[in-house]
Amino acid sequence: MTILVTGAAGFIGSYVCRALRARGQAVVGLDNYNDYYEPQLKRDRVAALCADVDIRALDLGDRDGLAALFDEVAPTQVIHLAAQAGVRYSLTHPHAYVDSNLVGFVNLLELCRHRGVQHLVYASSSSVYGDSAVAPFSEDQRVDRPRSLYAATKAANELMAHTYAHLYGLHATGLRFFTVYGPWGRPDMAPLLFSRAVLAGRPIEVFNHGRMRRDFTWIDDIVAGVLGALAHPAQDDPPHRVFNLGNHTPVELERFIGVIEAAAGQPAEKVYKPMQPGDMVETMADTARAKAAFGFEPTTSIETGLPQVVAWCREYFGARA
Ligand SMILES: NC(=O)c1ccc[n+]([C@@H]2O[C@H](COP(=O)([O-])OP(=O)(O)OC[C@H]3O[C@@H](n4cnc5c(N)ncnc54)[C@H](O)[C@@H]3O)[C@@H](O)[C@H]2O)c1
């Protein structure tokens, strides 16, 4: 019983690997350690969180390499977290999203199908709600009007997984993550961007003039959701389901910045900017479905979580903040 975790050197992947190992689970990871953000952070993260996991340097686009890995490891379950992430980057680097999120996803689906993987759990995103979003976002809402290519690839993943469930009986579960944060997080996202800037006395860019609300979800709550979903493959026909994994309590950007200022012990220099193309003004998860299916219940507020991010930034980045 070996679980394959893709994107194992990524933010969510490394925590998932750590949690699986803590349960005594056999885990093999893969990651291409790309330079969307500093690969050194990925290496340091792995060393800190899941140094005992065998993580192969492999790209999802390498079909032969991926097939050889499946031959060698014979995973019974796959947790697929590797992707080209980020909304804004998808405006300038569309091909990275097609390569990793579409071609890479098909490569993985094919191997799951042909090698008898019992359950594929894969990352989707709150961004799939796009122009149809009405808070709180429930899984029954339309997801066919994305606001970015990133969101379009995540919505496409859900369609592709559904197709494989329908045609081949592949058990698959898609998880729509809502703005995940924590120590060792993503340096391209607001929690780290803002924490580092405030600590260093640099200005922060506040989009849509601060009129934004985000459902920030603590990493440990997300990991609990991933493992809960893994343990509960769909019994439906076809055996594919999607779930929101969010905090269900959206936070005003100004309050979010206030918590960082308090933790950093200094005020933020705010530069107000218009709305960024592709972004969402508000995200808010309806988590009733995940709660009913596997008891998902996030418990961490930003007042508890964000100071830990600021403290980690201070320690990890130090003078480089
Ligand atoms: N963090 C969030 O708030 C959030 C929100 C919604 C969805 N997601 C999704 O969750 C998943 C994990 O996100 P994360 O925040 O940990 O991102 P991350 O960028 O830290 O992790 C993704 C990892 O995948 C690897 N990777 C990318 N393309 C690859 C490829 N072609 N082959 C092999 N490895 C590849 C990267 O090197 C990286 O280490 C992603 O699918 C992302 O789209 C994240």
Short mmCIF file of C-alpha atoms and ligand atoms in Angstrom, two decimals:
data_model
loop_
_atom_site.label_atom_id
_atom_site.label_comp_id
_atom_site.label_asym_id
_atom_site.label_seq_id
_atom_site.Cartn_x
_atom_site.Cartn_y
_atom_site.Cartn_z
CA MET A 1 0.00 0.00 0.00
CA THR A 2 2.10 2.90 -1.25
CA ILE A 3 0.70 6.37 -1.78
CA LEU A 4 2.16 8.52 -4.54
CA VAL A 5 2.11 12.25 -3.79
CA THR A 6 2.75 14.55 -6.76
CA GLY A 7 3.98 18.07 -6.03
CA ALA A 8 5.59 16.62 -2.91
CA ALA A 9 8.09 19.48 -2.59
CA GLY A 10 5.28 22.01 -2.88
CA PHE A 11 3.59 23.77 -0.01
CA ILE A 12 0.57 21.51 0.46
CA GLY A 13 2.35 18.39 -0.81
CA SER A 14 5.15 18.50 1.75
CA TYR A 15 2.67 18.80 4.63
CA VAL A 16 0.59 15.95 3.21
CA CYS A 17 3.74 13.80 2.96
CA ARG A 18 4.60 14.62 6.57
CA ALA A 19 1.11 13.69 7.78
CA LEU A 20 1.12 10.40 5.87
CA ARG A 21 4.53 9.46 7.25
CA ALA A 22 3.34 10.29 10.78
CA ARG A 23 0.70 7.61 10.26
CA GLY A 24 3.36 5.13 9.22
CA GLN A 25 2.20 5.17 5.62
CA ALA A 26 4.56 4.21 2.77
CA VAL A 27 4.90 7.32 0.59
CA VAL A 28 6.74 8.13 -2.61
CA GLY A 29 6.72 11.67 -3.95
CA LEU A 30 7.50 13.37 -7.21
CA ASP A 31 8.23 16.97 -8.07
CA ASN A 32 10.03 18.74 -10.89
CA TYR A 33 11.35 21.47 -8.54
CA ASN A 34 10.55 24.13 -11.14
CA ASP A 35 11.52 27.75 -10.66
CA TYR A 36 8.05 29.35 -10.58
CA TYR A 37 9.30 30.30 -7.14
CA GLU A 38 12.67 29.63 -5.54
CA PRO A 39 13.54 25.93 -5.80
CA GLN A 40 15.71 26.38 -2.71
CA LEU A 41 12.55 27.00 -0.68
CA LYS A 42 11.19 23.68 -1.97
CA ARG A 43 14.38 21.88 -0.96
CA ASP A 44 14.43 23.52 2.48
CA ARG A 45 10.76 22.70 2.98
CA VAL A 46 11.34 19.04 2.18
CA ALA A 47 14.32 18.94 4.54
CA ALA A 48 12.22 20.49 7.32
CA LEU A 49 8.95 18.62 6.85
CA CYS A 50 9.41 15.33 5.06
CA ALA A 51 13.10 14.48 4.72
CA ASP A 52 12.26 10.78 5.16
CA VAL A 53 10.13 10.69 2.00
CA ASP A 54 11.61 9.40 -1.24
CA ILE A 55 10.86 12.28 -3.61
CA ARG A 56 11.82 11.75 -7.25
CA ALA A 57 12.77 14.68 -9.47
CA LEU A 58 10.32 14.07 -12.29
CA ASP A 59 8.11 16.12 -14.58
CA LEU A 60 4.49 15.08 -15.19
CA GLY A 61 5.18 15.63 -18.89
CA ASP A 62 7.74 12.81 -18.90
CA ARG A 63 5.41 9.96 -19.81
CA ASP A 64 8.08 7.28 -19.88
CA GLY A 65 9.53 8.40 -16.57
CA LEU A 66 6.09 8.50 -15.00
CA ALA A 67 5.24 5.03 -16.30
CA ALA A 68 8.53 3.67 -14.97
CA LEU A 69 7.77 5.17 -11.57
CA PHE A 70 4.33 3.51 -11.53
CA ASP A 71 5.96 0.20 -12.52
CA GLU A 72 8.45 0.46 -9.71
CA VAL A 73 6.21 1.81 -6.95
CA ALA A 74 2.79 0.40 -7.91
CA PRO A 75 0.89 3.06 -5.95
CA THR A 76 -2.52 2.04 -4.62
CA GLN A 77 -3.59 5.66 -4.15
CA VAL A 78 -2.43 8.91 -5.72
CA ILE A 79 -2.65 12.38 -4.18
CA HIS A 80 -2.10 14.75 -7.06
CA LEU A 81 -0.99 18.21 -5.93
CA ALA A 82 1.56 19.09 -8.63
CA ALA A 83 0.34 21.88 -10.87
CA GLN A 84 1.29 25.21 -12.28
CA ALA A 85 -0.41 27.33 -9.64
CA GLY A 86 -1.16 31.07 -9.56
CA VAL A 87 -3.82 33.16 -11.28
CA ARG A 88 -1.72 36.15 -12.32
CA TYR A 89 1.14 34.11 -13.83
CA SER A 90 -1.39 32.41 -16.12
CA LEU A 91 -1.88 35.73 -17.93
CA THR A 92 1.77 35.75 -18.98
CA HIS A 93 2.73 32.05 -19.07
CA PRO A 94 -0.25 30.16 -20.50
CA HIS A 95 1.76 27.23 -21.81
CA ALA A 96 3.04 26.30 -18.37
CA TYR A 97 -0.60 25.67 -17.37
CA VAL A 98 -1.37 23.61 -20.43
CA ASP A 99 1.78 21.51 -19.99
CA SER A 100 1.45 20.74 -16.28
CA ASN A 101 -2.27 21.01 -15.61
CA LEU A 102 -3.74 19.54 -18.79
CA VAL A 103 -1.11 17.31 -20.44
CA GLY A 104 0.38 16.30 -17.08
CA PHE A 105 -3.06 15.51 -15.70
CA VAL A 106 -3.95 13.25 -18.64
CA ASN A 107 -0.63 11.44 -18.27
CA LEU A 108 -1.48 10.76 -14.65
CA LEU A 109 -5.08 9.75 -15.35
CA GLU A 110 -3.93 7.22 -17.93
CA LEU A 111 -1.55 5.59 -15.48
CA CYS A 112 -4.17 5.56 -12.73
CA ARG A 113 -6.53 3.85 -15.13
CA HIS A 114 -4.12 1.28 -16.52
CA ARG A 115 -2.32 0.45 -13.28
CA GLY A 116 -5.43 -0.07 -11.20
CA VAL A 117 -5.03 2.87 -8.79
CA GLN A 118 -7.84 2.56 -6.22
CA HIS A 119 -8.34 6.26 -5.57
CA LEU A 120 -7.04 9.48 -7.11
CA VAL A 121 -7.39 12.60 -4.96
CA TYR A 122 -6.49 15.73 -6.91
CA ALA A 123 -6.25 19.47 -6.28
CA SER A 124 -8.83 21.74 -7.84
CA SER A 125 -9.34 25.33 -6.75
CA SER A 126 -11.90 27.86 -5.51
CA SER A 127 -11.07 29.82 -8.66
CA VAL A 128 -13.26 27.45 -10.71
CA TYR A 129 -16.32 29.36 -9.46
CA GLY A 130 -15.23 32.38 -11.55
CA ASP A 131 -17.95 34.65 -12.85
CA SER A 132 -20.77 32.46 -11.53
CA ALA A 133 -19.66 32.70 -7.90
CA VAL A 134 -22.31 33.54 -5.31
CA ALA A 135 -21.06 33.40 -1.72
CA PRO A 136 -21.02 30.98 -0.07
CA PHE A 137 -19.77 28.92 -3.01
CA SER A 138 -21.43 25.52 -3.04
CA GLU A 139 -20.35 22.61 -5.20
CA ASP A 140 -23.70 22.72 -7.02
CA GLN A 141 -22.92 26.11 -8.59
CA ARG A 142 -21.80 26.45 -12.19
CA VAL A 143 -18.07 26.29 -12.84
CA ASP A 144 -18.09 26.89 -16.58
CA ARG A 145 -17.25 30.60 -16.53
CA PRO A 146 -13.61 30.84 -15.35
CA ARG A 147 -11.88 34.20 -14.98
CA SER A 148 -8.36 32.93 -15.75
CA LEU A 149 -6.63 30.19 -17.69
CA TYR A 150 -5.49 28.75 -14.36
CA ALA A 151 -9.13 28.38 -13.31
CA ALA A 152 -10.01 26.93 -16.72
CA THR A 153 -7.36 24.20 -16.34
CA LYS A 154 -8.64 23.32 -12.86
CA ALA A 155 -12.25 23.12 -14.08
CA ALA A 156 -10.99 21.00 -17.00
CA ASN A 157 -9.32 18.63 -14.52
CA GLU A 158 -12.68 18.07 -12.87
CA LEU A 159 -14.26 17.24 -16.24
CA MET A 160 -11.40 14.93 -17.17
CA ALA A 161 -11.54 13.09 -13.83
CA HIS A 162 -15.30 12.72 -14.19
CA THR A 163 -14.79 11.24 -17.67
CA TYR A 164 -12.31 8.64 -16.39
CA ALA A 165 -14.67 7.79 -13.53
CA HIS A 166 -17.50 7.35 -16.03
CA LEU A 167 -15.60 5.41 -18.69
CA TYR A 168 -13.24 3.31 -16.60
CA GLY A 169 -14.64 3.37 -13.07
CA LEU A 170 -11.64 5.30 -11.74
CA HIS A 171 -12.41 6.50 -8.20
CA ALA A 172 -11.48 10.17 -8.13
CA THR A 173 -12.03 13.05 -5.71
CA GLY A 174 -11.38 16.71 -6.57
CA LEU A 175 -10.65 19.19 -3.80
CA ARG A 176 -11.33 22.88 -4.34
CA PHE A 177 -8.83 24.53 -2.01
CA PHE A 178 -9.52 28.06 -0.77
CA THR A 179 -6.39 30.24 -0.24
CA VAL A 180 -4.20 27.95 1.84
CA TYR A 181 -1.61 29.49 4.17
CA GLY A 182 0.91 28.48 6.81
CA PRO A 183 4.66 28.38 7.50
CA TRP A 184 6.64 27.11 4.49
CA GLY A 185 3.84 28.56 2.33
CA ARG A 186 3.92 29.93 -1.19
CA PRO A 187 5.98 33.10 -1.61
CA ASP A 188 3.71 34.30 -4.46
CA MET A 189 0.63 34.51 -2.23
CA ALA A 190 -0.58 37.35 0.00
CA PRO A 191 0.16 35.76 3.42
CA LEU A 192 3.89 35.46 2.66
CA LEU A 193 4.16 38.45 0.33
CA PHE A 194 2.62 40.76 2.91
CA SER A 195 4.38 39.27 5.93
CA ARG A 196 7.80 39.57 4.31
CA ALA A 197 7.16 43.09 3.06
CA VAL A 198 5.87 44.39 6.39
CA LEU A 199 8.80 42.81 8.25
CA ALA A 200 11.24 44.44 5.82
CA GLY A 201 9.44 47.81 5.78
CA ARG A 202 8.60 47.48 2.07
CA PRO A 203 5.26 48.72 0.68
CA ILE A 204 2.51 46.20 -0.08
CA GLU A 205 0.17 46.35 -3.05
CA VAL A 206 -3.47 46.17 -1.95
CA PHE A 207 -5.64 45.27 -4.91
CA ASN A 208 -9.19 46.42 -5.58
CA HIS A 209 -8.42 49.22 -3.10
CA GLY A 210 -8.70 46.72 -0.24
CA ARG A 211 -12.26 45.72 -1.10
CA MET A 212 -11.49 42.00 -1.18
CA ARG A 213 -12.57 39.14 1.04
CA ARG A 214 -10.76 35.83 1.12
CA ASP A 215 -11.50 32.55 2.78
CA PHE A 216 -8.01 31.88 4.20
CA THR A 217 -7.57 28.23 5.16
CA TRP A 218 -4.89 26.99 7.54
CA ILE A 219 -2.58 24.30 6.18
CA ASP A 220 -3.30 21.73 8.93
CA ASP A 221 -7.04 22.07 8.28
CA ILE A 222 -6.39 21.43 4.59
CA VAL A 223 -4.22 18.38 5.30
CA ALA A 224 -6.99 16.95 7.50
CA GLY A 225 -9.37 17.46 4.58
CA VAL A 226 -7.05 15.78 2.08
CA LEU A 227 -6.60 12.73 4.31
CA GLY A 228 -10.32 12.62 5.08
CA ALA A 229 -11.16 12.67 1.39
CA LEU A 230 -8.54 10.00 0.68
CA ALA A 231 -10.21 7.65 3.14
CA HIS A 232 -13.65 8.14 1.59
CA PRO A 233 -13.67 7.35 -2.14
CA ALA A 234 -17.01 7.94 -3.81
CA GLN A 235 -19.47 5.08 -3.97
CA ASP A 236 -21.51 7.01 -6.56
CA ASP A 237 -21.88 6.11 -10.20
CA PRO A 238 -19.63 7.39 -11.67
CA PRO A 239 -17.30 7.35 -8.65
CA HIS A 240 -16.19 10.99 -8.83
CA ARG A 241 -16.96 13.81 -6.41
CA VAL A 242 -15.69 17.33 -5.79
CA PHE A 243 -15.53 19.10 -2.44
CA ASN A 244 -14.80 22.60 -1.21
CA LEU A 245 -12.02 22.74 1.36
CA GLY A 246 -12.17 26.22 2.82
CA ASN A 247 -12.59 28.01 6.10
CA HIS A 248 -16.16 29.23 5.55
CA THR A 249 -15.27 32.60 7.12
CA PRO A 250 -14.04 35.16 4.60
CA VAL A 251 -11.75 37.86 5.94
CA GLU A 252 -11.58 41.49 4.79
CA LEU A 253 -8.16 42.32 3.38
CA GLU A 254 -7.77 45.21 5.85
CA ARG A 255 -8.34 42.91 8.83
CA PHE A 256 -5.89 40.43 7.37
CA ILE A 257 -3.25 43.15 7.03
CA GLY A 258 -4.00 44.34 10.59
CA VAL A 259 -3.18 40.89 12.00
CA ILE A 260 0.13 40.88 10.13
CA GLU A 261 0.97 44.39 11.39
CA ALA A 262 0.27 43.33 14.97
CA ALA A 263 2.42 40.20 14.63
CA ALA A 264 5.24 42.05 12.89
CA GLY A 265 5.09 44.92 15.39
CA GLN A 266 5.08 47.54 12.64
CA PRO A 267 2.58 49.22 10.33
CA ALA A 268 2.20 48.27 6.68
CA GLU A 269 2.85 50.83 3.97
CA LYS A 270 -0.17 50.22 1.74
CA VAL A 271 -0.28 51.07 -1.94
CA TYR A 272 -3.86 50.79 -3.15
CA LYS A 273 -4.31 49.38 -6.65
CA PRO A 274 -7.22 48.54 -8.94
CA MET A 275 -8.57 45.02 -9.33
CA GLN A 276 -6.17 42.62 -11.05
CA PRO A 277 -7.48 40.87 -14.16
CA GLY A 278 -8.44 37.27 -13.41
CA ASP A 279 -8.85 37.77 -9.65
CA MET A 280 -11.98 37.18 -7.57
CA VAL A 281 -13.36 39.89 -5.26
CA GLU A 282 -14.55 37.38 -2.69
CA THR A 283 -14.17 33.71 -1.94
CA MET A 284 -16.19 31.80 0.62
CA ALA A 285 -16.57 28.04 0.87
CA ASP A 286 -19.74 26.22 1.69
CA THR A 287 -18.18 23.20 3.42
CA ALA A 288 -21.35 21.26 4.26
CA ARG A 289 -20.64 18.56 1.68
CA ALA A 290 -17.11 17.84 2.96
CA LYS A 291 -18.35 17.88 6.54
CA ALA A 292 -21.05 15.34 5.76
CA ALA A 293 -18.77 13.10 3.70
CA PHE A 294 -15.67 12.97 5.91
CA GLY A 295 -16.16 15.28 8.88
CA PHE A 296 -14.21 18.24 7.50
CA GLU A 297 -14.32 21.05 10.03
CA PRO A 298 -11.63 23.76 9.85
CA THR A 299 -10.83 25.28 13.23
CA THR A 300 -8.04 27.81 12.71
CA SER A 301 -8.68 31.56 12.53
CA ILE A 302 -6.24 34.03 10.96
CA GLU A 303 -5.60 35.41 14.45
CA THR A 304 -4.15 32.00 15.35
CA GLY A 305 -2.53 31.15 12.06
CA LEU A 306 -1.10 34.35 10.61
CA PRO A 307 1.23 35.20 13.53
CA GLN A 308 2.84 31.79 12.98
CA VAL A 309 3.46 32.73 9.35
CA VAL A 310 5.01 36.05 10.34
CA ALA A 311 7.22 34.31 12.93
CA TRP A 312 8.29 31.73 10.37
CA CYS A 313 9.09 34.45 7.78
CA ARG A 314 11.18 36.28 10.35
CA GLU A 315 13.14 33.13 11.09
CA TYR A 316 13.46 31.70 7.58
CA PHE A 317 14.03 34.83 5.51
CA GLY A 318 15.72 36.88 8.23
CA ALA A 319 17.56 39.75 6.61
CA ARG A 320 16.40 38.51 3.18
CA ALA A 321 12.72 39.17 4.08
N1 LIG B 1 -2.12 27.06 -2.01
C1 LIG B 1 -3.36 27.40 -2.33
O1 LIG B 1 -3.94 28.32 -1.73
C2 LIG B 1 -4.11 26.66 -3.40
C3 LIG B 1 -5.42 27.07 -3.69
C4 LIG B 1 -6.15 26.39 -4.67
C5 LIG B 1 -5.57 25.31 -5.33
N2 LIG B 1 -4.29 24.94 -5.06
C6 LIG B 1 -3.73 23.80 -5.78
O2 LIG B 1 -3.16 22.91 -4.84
C7 LIG B 1 -2.03 22.25 -5.40
C8 LIG B 1 -0.81 22.46 -4.50
O3 LIG B 1 -0.58 23.86 -4.41
P1 LIG B 1 0.61 24.48 -3.58
O4 LIG B 1 0.11 25.75 -3.00
O5 LIG B 1 1.23 23.44 -2.72
O6 LIG B 1 1.59 24.87 -4.79
P2 LIG B 1 3.16 24.68 -4.97
O7 LIG B 1 3.52 25.42 -6.21
O8 LIG B 1 3.86 25.01 -3.71
O9 LIG B 1 3.28 23.10 -5.21
C9 LIG B 1 3.15 22.50 -6.47
C10 LIG B 1 4.39 21.66 -6.70
O10 LIG B 1 4.21 20.98 -7.95
C11 LIG B 1 5.44 20.99 -8.62
N3 LIG B 1 5.14 20.89 -10.06
C12 LIG B 1 4.55 21.83 -10.84
N4 LIG B 1 4.45 21.41 -12.11
C13 LIG B 1 4.98 20.16 -12.12
C14 LIG B 1 5.17 19.19 -13.14
N5 LIG B 1 4.83 19.44 -14.42
N6 LIG B 1 5.76 18.01 -12.81
C15 LIG B 1 6.13 17.75 -11.55
N7 LIG B 1 5.99 18.64 -10.53
C16 LIG B 1 5.42 19.82 -10.82
C17 LIG B 1 6.12 22.29 -8.26
O11 LIG B 1 7.54 22.21 -8.35
C18 LIG B 1 5.66 22.49 -6.81
O12 LIG B 1 6.63 22.03 -5.89
C19 LIG B 1 -1.89 22.83 -6.80
O13 LIG B 1 -2.56 21.97 -7.70
C20 LIG B 1 -2.60 24.15 -6.74
O14 LIG B 1 -3.08 24.57 -8.00
C21 LIG B 1 -3.56 25.60 -4.10
#
